[in-house]
Amino acid sequence: MKEDSLHETYIKRCLDLALSGSGNTAPNPLVGSVIVYNGHIIGEGYHKQFGGPHAEVNAVMTVKEKELLPLSTLYVNLEPCSHTGKTPPCADMIIQAGIRNVVIGTVDPNPIVSGNGIKKLESAGVRVIHTILRQECQYVNRRFFTYHIQKRPYILLKWAQTGDGYIDIIRSAGTREPAWISNEISRMIVHKWRAEEQSILVGTNTALMDNPRLNVREWPGKSPLRMVIDRSLRLPANLHLFDNTNNTLVFNEKIDRHAQLTTWVRLDFGTSVLTQLLPYLYAQNIQSVMVEGGRKLICGFLEAGLWDEARVFVGSQHFGNGVPAPGITTIEPGRTAIRKDTLLVYLNRT
């Protein structure tokens, strides 16, 4: 097998390992690492949780015969860090371990690291090869890259619509229960997604009519930061959002206040709310937001071009009339069948 193909094989393994940390590493990236000696993997690891050892450290720790490290190649999907944060620099650890060959999937976009890890390794005489499966590596860490390059969170839109294009029946607050469109498997998948994102956002009408918990119940993992836009503070205190079981942000035009696990953040509703909300989240180190709001909120993101991915469940039932679903007509989606549902995934690459 050619050298390039071997490198790609091992970087793919790094990506598989990296995904094992989904939902637990933010604001750090997803990173996996393997150590190869004479065509055999002798060590591997991934970044398991924020504040814990990085992937390269975990991989080295699993190597039983440390004397093989100078004769081995370390593979990692993201450039090793070169600075001291929660843990010491991985580039220093690699040098101290005597590893002489390193293959990297992509350069780190974080200005603190970007290129510096490679320079440190090369200055110590380590042979470095980088940009192997770069696009695949950046996709796995698309939240991390969006945050550092675009200076905002990665924005994921999610909704469910009927086969005839409606997201809800016509109803008023408290008059009827939400009309379920997706099946139970699809709803479980949504909870898995929630566990993978740092925050989740809804608008006033969704909070008022559906009274959602916006937590993770049907999948293991931690619940995201809950957020709601409530301009005039008309949401009642007995909603699940205010049960103090999870941190919650309320974006409004009246007050800045904090009580227990709820924080009210005042914005200027006389101008674009989204262009204020996103910089606020960036400053709070929030790298991703899942928008589960109704038509008005989702269309606001779409019309502003402020979105990166949309996941749309299309159910098999028809309402005949109701609230029209948002529409994305300029991008061909990926399609996956989930029993009688169809999951459409749109990627905004503009």
Short mmCIF file of C-alpha atoms in Angstrom, two decimals:
data_model
loop_
_atom_site.label_atom_id
_atom_site.label_comp_id
_atom_site.label_asym_id
_atom_site.label_seq_id
_atom_site.Cartn_x
_atom_site.Cartn_y
_atom_site.Cartn_z
CA MET A 1 0.00 0.00 0.00
CA LYS A 2 1.31 3.46 -0.92
CA GLU A 3 2.41 5.80 1.89
CA ASP A 4 -0.41 8.29 1.23
CA SER A 5 -3.03 5.54 1.44
CA LEU A 6 -1.53 4.31 4.72
CA HIS A 7 -1.64 7.82 6.13
CA GLU A 8 -5.29 8.18 5.14
CA THR A 9 -6.16 4.83 6.74
CA TYR A 10 -4.69 5.85 10.08
CA ILE A 11 -6.16 9.37 9.99
CA LYS A 12 -9.58 7.78 9.38
CA ARG A 13 -9.02 5.72 12.51
CA CYS A 14 -8.17 8.94 14.37
CA LEU A 15 -11.49 10.43 13.24
CA ASP A 16 -13.41 7.37 14.42
CA LEU A 17 -11.75 7.69 17.81
CA ALA A 18 -12.31 11.45 17.93
CA LEU A 19 -16.07 11.06 17.54
CA SER A 20 -16.14 8.99 20.73
CA GLY A 21 -15.76 12.28 22.61
CA SER A 22 -18.81 13.92 21.02
CA GLY A 23 -20.66 16.15 23.45
CA ASN A 24 -17.94 16.03 26.11
CA THR A 25 -14.95 18.02 24.87
CA ALA A 26 -16.31 21.50 24.02
CA PRO A 27 -14.95 24.11 23.84
CA ASN A 28 -12.02 21.84 22.95
CA PRO A 29 -12.10 19.98 19.61
CA LEU A 30 -12.72 16.31 18.90
CA VAL A 31 -9.34 14.61 18.56
CA GLY A 32 -8.20 11.03 18.14
CA SER A 33 -4.66 9.67 17.87
CA VAL A 34 -3.00 6.40 16.92
CA ILE A 35 0.62 5.28 17.20
CA VAL A 36 1.91 2.91 14.52
CA TYR A 37 5.03 0.74 14.64
CA ASN A 38 6.05 -1.42 11.70
CA GLY A 39 2.55 -1.32 10.19
CA HIS A 40 0.76 -2.16 13.45
CA ILE A 41 -1.19 0.11 15.83
CA ILE A 42 0.51 -0.13 19.21
CA GLY A 43 -1.38 2.67 20.91
CA GLU A 44 -4.48 4.78 20.47
CA GLY A 45 -6.57 7.27 22.39
CA TYR A 46 -8.95 10.19 22.12
CA HIS A 47 -9.80 13.36 24.01
CA LYS A 48 -12.52 12.12 26.36
CA GLN A 49 -13.62 15.28 28.13
CA PHE A 50 -12.80 18.94 28.53
CA GLY A 51 -10.03 19.41 31.08
CA GLY A 52 -8.78 15.84 30.72
CA PRO A 53 -5.69 14.49 28.91
CA HIS A 54 -5.58 15.13 25.17
CA ALA A 55 -5.71 12.39 22.54
CA GLU A 56 -1.95 12.21 22.00
CA VAL A 57 -1.29 11.75 25.73
CA ASN A 58 -3.92 9.01 25.99
CA ALA A 59 -2.46 7.25 22.94
CA VAL A 60 1.10 7.29 24.34
CA MET A 61 -0.15 6.00 27.69
CA THR A 62 -1.57 2.87 26.02
CA VAL A 63 1.78 1.89 24.44
CA LYS A 64 3.15 -0.99 26.49
CA GLU A 65 6.68 -0.95 25.09
CA LYS A 66 7.70 2.69 25.35
CA GLU A 67 11.08 1.93 23.75
CA LEU A 68 9.24 1.55 20.43
CA LEU A 69 8.06 5.18 20.42
CA PRO A 70 11.16 6.64 18.71
CA LEU A 71 10.67 4.09 15.92
CA SER A 72 6.94 4.78 15.56
CA THR A 73 4.68 7.32 13.84
CA LEU A 74 2.04 9.25 15.74
CA TYR A 75 -1.12 10.10 13.80
CA VAL A 76 -3.59 12.75 14.94
CA ASN A 77 -6.50 14.43 13.13
CA LEU A 78 -5.70 17.93 14.48
CA GLU A 79 -2.40 19.72 15.02
CA PRO A 80 -0.97 19.03 18.50
CA CYS A 81 -1.32 21.97 20.86
CA SER A 82 1.75 24.06 21.65
CA HIS A 83 0.52 26.04 24.65
CA THR A 84 -0.37 25.38 28.27
CA GLY A 85 -4.11 25.38 28.93
CA LYS A 86 -5.90 22.91 31.17
CA THR A 87 -3.07 20.50 30.30
CA PRO A 88 0.59 20.86 29.20
CA PRO A 89 1.41 21.19 25.47
CA CYS A 90 1.05 17.96 23.51
CA ALA A 91 3.87 19.01 21.17
CA ASP A 92 6.26 19.02 24.15
CA MET A 93 5.03 15.61 25.28
CA ILE A 94 5.59 14.15 21.80
CA ILE A 95 9.15 15.50 21.73
CA GLN A 96 9.90 14.22 25.25
CA ALA A 97 8.53 10.78 24.33
CA GLY A 98 11.11 10.59 21.54
CA ILE A 99 8.59 10.23 18.72
CA ARG A 100 10.31 11.24 15.48
CA ASN A 101 7.46 11.05 12.97
CA VAL A 102 4.07 12.77 13.19
CA VAL A 103 1.23 12.82 10.63
CA ILE A 104 -1.50 15.46 11.10
CA GLY A 105 -4.91 15.67 9.47
CA THR A 106 -5.32 19.46 9.55
CA VAL A 107 -3.81 22.56 11.09
CA ASP A 108 -5.55 23.94 14.19
CA PRO A 109 -7.59 27.14 13.42
CA ASN A 110 -7.14 28.48 16.96
CA PRO A 111 -4.69 31.41 16.63
CA ILE A 112 -2.96 30.33 19.84
CA VAL A 113 -2.01 27.02 18.21
CA SER A 114 -2.27 27.47 14.43
CA GLY A 115 1.02 26.34 12.91
CA ASN A 116 2.90 26.71 16.19
CA GLY A 117 2.55 23.06 17.13
CA ILE A 118 4.04 22.03 13.80
CA LYS A 119 6.87 24.55 14.14
CA LYS A 120 7.73 23.31 17.63
CA LEU A 121 7.86 19.70 16.46
CA GLU A 122 9.95 20.49 13.40
CA SER A 123 12.34 22.64 15.43
CA ALA A 124 12.99 19.60 17.61
CA GLY A 125 13.84 17.48 14.56
CA VAL A 126 10.47 15.72 14.26
CA ARG A 127 9.41 14.84 10.70
CA VAL A 128 5.91 16.25 10.23
CA ILE A 129 3.43 15.51 7.44
CA HIS A 130 0.16 17.43 7.51
CA THR A 131 -3.10 18.09 5.62
CA ILE A 132 -4.04 14.42 5.24
CA LEU A 133 -7.83 14.15 4.66
CA ARG A 134 -8.04 17.83 5.57
CA GLN A 135 -11.70 18.31 4.56
CA GLU A 136 -12.84 15.23 6.48
CA CYS A 137 -10.90 16.38 9.54
CA GLN A 138 -12.36 19.87 9.38
CA TYR A 139 -15.89 18.48 8.97
CA VAL A 140 -15.63 16.41 12.16
CA ASN A 141 -14.58 19.59 13.97
CA ARG A 142 -16.86 21.94 12.01
CA ARG A 143 -18.13 23.54 15.22
CA PHE A 144 -14.59 24.25 16.39
CA PHE A 145 -13.53 25.63 12.99
CA THR A 146 -16.63 27.81 12.62
CA TYR A 147 -16.11 29.24 16.08
CA HIS A 148 -12.48 30.19 15.51
CA ILE A 149 -12.69 31.29 11.88
CA GLN A 150 -16.11 32.97 11.73
CA LYS A 151 -16.11 34.11 15.37
CA ARG A 152 -19.58 32.71 16.06
CA PRO A 153 -21.15 29.40 17.07
CA TYR A 154 -21.94 26.69 14.55
CA ILE A 155 -25.68 27.02 13.84
CA LEU A 156 -27.75 23.88 13.42
CA LEU A 157 -31.41 24.29 12.46
CA LYS A 158 -33.81 21.45 13.22
CA TRP A 159 -37.50 20.96 12.50
CA ALA A 160 -40.03 18.29 11.55
CA GLN A 161 -42.59 18.70 8.78
CA THR A 162 -45.40 16.67 7.33
CA GLY A 163 -45.38 15.15 3.87
CA ASP A 164 -47.45 18.11 2.65
CA GLY A 165 -45.10 20.71 4.16
CA TYR A 166 -46.49 21.81 7.55
CA ILE A 167 -44.69 21.99 10.89
CA ASP A 168 -47.80 22.35 13.07
CA ILE A 169 -51.55 22.61 13.12
CA ILE A 170 -53.14 25.99 13.82
CA ARG A 171 -53.46 26.33 17.60
CA SER A 172 -53.09 28.83 20.42
CA ALA A 173 -51.16 28.49 23.66
CA GLY A 174 -52.45 25.77 25.92
CA THR A 175 -55.36 24.78 23.66
CA ARG A 176 -53.93 21.60 22.21
CA GLU A 177 -50.89 19.38 22.63
CA PRO A 178 -48.15 19.59 19.97
CA ALA A 179 -48.94 17.50 16.93
CA TRP A 180 -46.18 14.89 16.70
CA ILE A 181 -44.85 14.50 13.18
CA SER A 182 -41.71 12.36 13.55
CA ASN A 183 -41.64 8.82 14.94
CA GLU A 184 -40.20 7.69 18.28
CA ILE A 185 -36.84 6.71 16.77
CA SER A 186 -36.46 10.13 15.18
CA ARG A 187 -37.33 11.78 18.50
CA MET A 188 -34.67 9.68 20.26
CA ILE A 189 -32.13 10.82 17.66
CA VAL A 190 -33.00 14.44 18.46
CA HIS A 191 -32.04 13.81 22.09
CA LYS A 192 -28.73 12.35 20.90
CA TRP A 193 -28.17 15.56 18.91
CA ARG A 194 -28.97 17.69 21.95
CA ALA A 195 -26.28 15.84 23.91
CA GLU A 196 -23.76 16.73 21.19
CA GLU A 197 -24.42 20.50 21.12
CA GLN A 198 -23.51 23.15 23.68
CA SER A 199 -26.75 25.12 23.51
CA ILE A 200 -30.33 24.98 22.26
CA LEU A 201 -32.58 27.90 21.29
CA VAL A 202 -36.33 28.46 20.92
CA GLY A 203 -38.55 31.49 20.49
CA THR A 204 -41.35 32.83 22.66
CA ASN A 205 -44.21 31.10 20.83
CA THR A 206 -42.58 27.67 20.94
CA ALA A 207 -41.88 28.04 24.66
CA LEU A 208 -45.43 29.22 25.31
CA MET A 209 -47.33 26.69 23.24
CA ASP A 210 -45.16 23.56 23.63
CA ASN A 211 -43.66 24.15 27.11
CA PRO A 212 -40.53 22.18 26.13
CA ARG A 213 -37.91 20.96 28.60
CA LEU A 214 -35.08 21.25 26.04
CA ASN A 215 -33.03 18.67 27.91
CA VAL A 216 -31.65 15.20 27.19
CA ARG A 217 -33.92 12.39 28.35
CA GLU A 218 -33.90 9.65 25.73
CA TRP A 219 -30.13 9.42 25.24
CA PRO A 220 -27.14 9.38 27.63
CA GLY A 221 -25.30 12.67 27.88
CA LYS A 222 -25.49 16.13 29.37
CA SER A 223 -28.20 18.61 28.53
CA PRO A 224 -27.29 21.73 26.54
CA LEU A 225 -27.54 25.30 27.75
CA ARG A 226 -31.20 26.28 27.28
CA MET A 227 -31.97 29.59 25.59
CA VAL A 228 -35.18 31.40 24.75
CA ILE A 229 -35.94 34.72 23.07
CA ASP A 230 -38.63 36.44 25.14
CA ARG A 231 -38.65 40.09 24.12
CA SER A 232 -41.23 41.47 26.55
CA LEU A 233 -40.85 38.82 29.28
CA ARG A 234 -44.31 37.40 28.79
CA LEU A 235 -43.43 33.77 29.46
CA PRO A 236 -44.95 32.52 32.74
CA ALA A 237 -42.65 31.34 35.54
CA ASN A 238 -44.26 27.88 35.67
CA LEU A 239 -42.81 26.79 32.32
CA HIS A 240 -40.29 23.93 32.28
CA LEU A 241 -37.64 26.37 31.05
CA PHE A 242 -37.67 28.06 34.46
CA ASP A 243 -37.52 24.90 36.61
CA ASN A 244 -33.83 25.51 37.47
CA THR A 245 -32.82 21.99 36.45
CA ASN A 246 -30.40 23.36 33.88
CA ASN A 247 -28.70 26.64 32.99
CA THR A 248 -31.04 28.87 30.99
CA LEU A 249 -30.60 32.18 29.15
CA VAL A 250 -33.54 34.51 28.48
CA PHE A 251 -32.84 37.13 25.80
CA ASN A 252 -35.11 40.14 26.32
CA GLU A 253 -35.31 43.94 25.96
CA LYS A 254 -35.89 44.84 29.63
CA ILE A 255 -33.47 43.40 32.18
CA ASP A 256 -30.05 41.97 32.91
CA ARG A 257 -30.39 39.68 35.91
CA HIS A 258 -29.32 36.34 37.32
CA ALA A 259 -31.26 34.08 39.70
CA GLN A 260 -30.33 30.47 40.48
CA LEU A 261 -29.75 28.79 37.08
CA THR A 262 -31.52 31.42 34.99
CA THR A 263 -29.87 34.49 33.46
CA TRP A 264 -31.74 37.30 31.72
CA VAL A 265 -29.71 39.04 29.00
CA ARG A 266 -30.91 42.37 27.63
CA LEU A 267 -30.61 43.01 23.90
CA ASP A 268 -31.63 45.89 21.65
CA PHE A 269 -34.70 44.65 19.78
CA GLY A 270 -34.68 47.81 17.69
CA THR A 271 -31.95 46.20 15.61
CA SER A 272 -31.03 42.65 14.55
CA VAL A 273 -31.29 40.34 17.55
CA LEU A 274 -29.29 37.56 15.88
CA THR A 275 -26.29 39.81 15.23
CA GLN A 276 -26.23 40.57 18.96
CA LEU A 277 -27.01 37.07 20.21
CA LEU A 278 -24.25 35.30 18.27
CA PRO A 279 -21.38 37.57 19.46
CA TYR A 280 -22.67 37.14 23.01
CA LEU A 281 -22.49 33.34 22.66
CA TYR A 282 -19.04 33.58 21.09
CA ALA A 283 -17.84 35.58 24.09
CA GLN A 284 -19.24 32.84 26.36
CA ASN A 285 -17.21 30.14 24.52
CA ILE A 286 -20.37 28.56 23.11
CA GLN A 287 -19.32 26.80 19.91
CA SER A 288 -22.67 25.44 18.75
CA VAL A 289 -26.36 26.24 18.96
CA MET A 290 -29.21 23.97 17.94
CA VAL A 291 -32.23 26.01 16.89
CA GLU A 292 -35.47 24.15 17.64
CA GLY A 293 -37.73 27.15 17.39
CA GLY A 294 -40.83 27.59 15.27
CA ARG A 295 -41.17 28.98 11.78
CA LYS A 296 -40.46 32.63 12.67
CA LEU A 297 -37.17 31.97 14.46
CA ILE A 298 -35.86 29.42 11.95
CA CYS A 299 -36.79 31.63 9.00
CA GLY A 300 -34.95 34.49 10.70
CA PHE A 301 -31.72 32.49 10.63
CA LEU A 302 -32.34 31.32 7.06
CA GLU A 303 -33.11 34.80 5.74
CA ALA A 304 -30.01 36.23 7.42
CA GLY A 305 -27.86 33.46 5.97
CA LEU A 306 -26.78 32.66 9.53
CA TRP A 307 -26.85 28.88 9.48
CA ASP A 308 -24.46 26.04 8.79
CA GLU A 309 -26.60 22.91 8.82
CA ALA A 310 -30.29 22.05 8.75
CA ARG A 311 -31.74 18.69 9.77
CA VAL A 312 -35.33 18.20 8.71
CA PHE A 313 -37.54 15.22 9.53
CA VAL A 314 -40.27 14.64 6.97
CA GLY A 315 -43.10 12.51 8.38
CA SER A 316 -45.55 10.38 6.46
CA GLN A 317 -48.74 12.10 7.62
CA HIS A 318 -50.51 15.07 6.01
CA PHE A 319 -52.24 17.92 7.84
CA GLY A 320 -53.97 19.50 4.87
CA ASN A 321 -53.35 22.95 6.38
CA GLY A 322 -51.48 24.51 9.24
CA VAL A 323 -48.19 26.36 9.81
CA PRO A 324 -46.04 26.15 6.65
CA ALA A 325 -42.57 24.68 7.08
CA PRO A 326 -39.48 26.78 6.37
CA GLY A 327 -38.00 26.06 2.98
CA ILE A 328 -34.49 25.49 1.62
CA THR A 329 -34.62 25.30 -2.16
CA THR A 330 -31.06 26.09 -3.26
CA ILE A 331 -29.26 23.09 -1.72
CA GLU A 332 -29.69 19.40 -2.45
CA PRO A 333 -29.96 17.54 0.86
CA GLY A 334 -28.66 14.19 1.95
CA ARG A 335 -31.45 11.72 2.66
CA THR A 336 -31.79 8.96 5.25
CA ALA A 337 -34.84 6.77 5.90
CA ILE A 338 -35.81 6.33 9.57
CA ARG A 339 -38.73 3.93 9.45
CA LYS A 340 -41.45 5.95 7.74
CA ASP A 341 -39.66 9.26 8.32
CA THR A 342 -37.10 10.78 5.96
CA LEU A 343 -34.24 12.81 7.41
CA LEU A 344 -33.00 15.58 5.14
CA VAL A 345 -29.63 17.14 5.95
CA TYR A 346 -28.65 20.43 4.30
CA LEU A 347 -25.13 21.87 4.55
CA ASN A 348 -24.69 25.59 3.92
CA ARG A 349 -21.26 25.84 2.34
CA THR A 350 -21.55 29.47 1.17
#
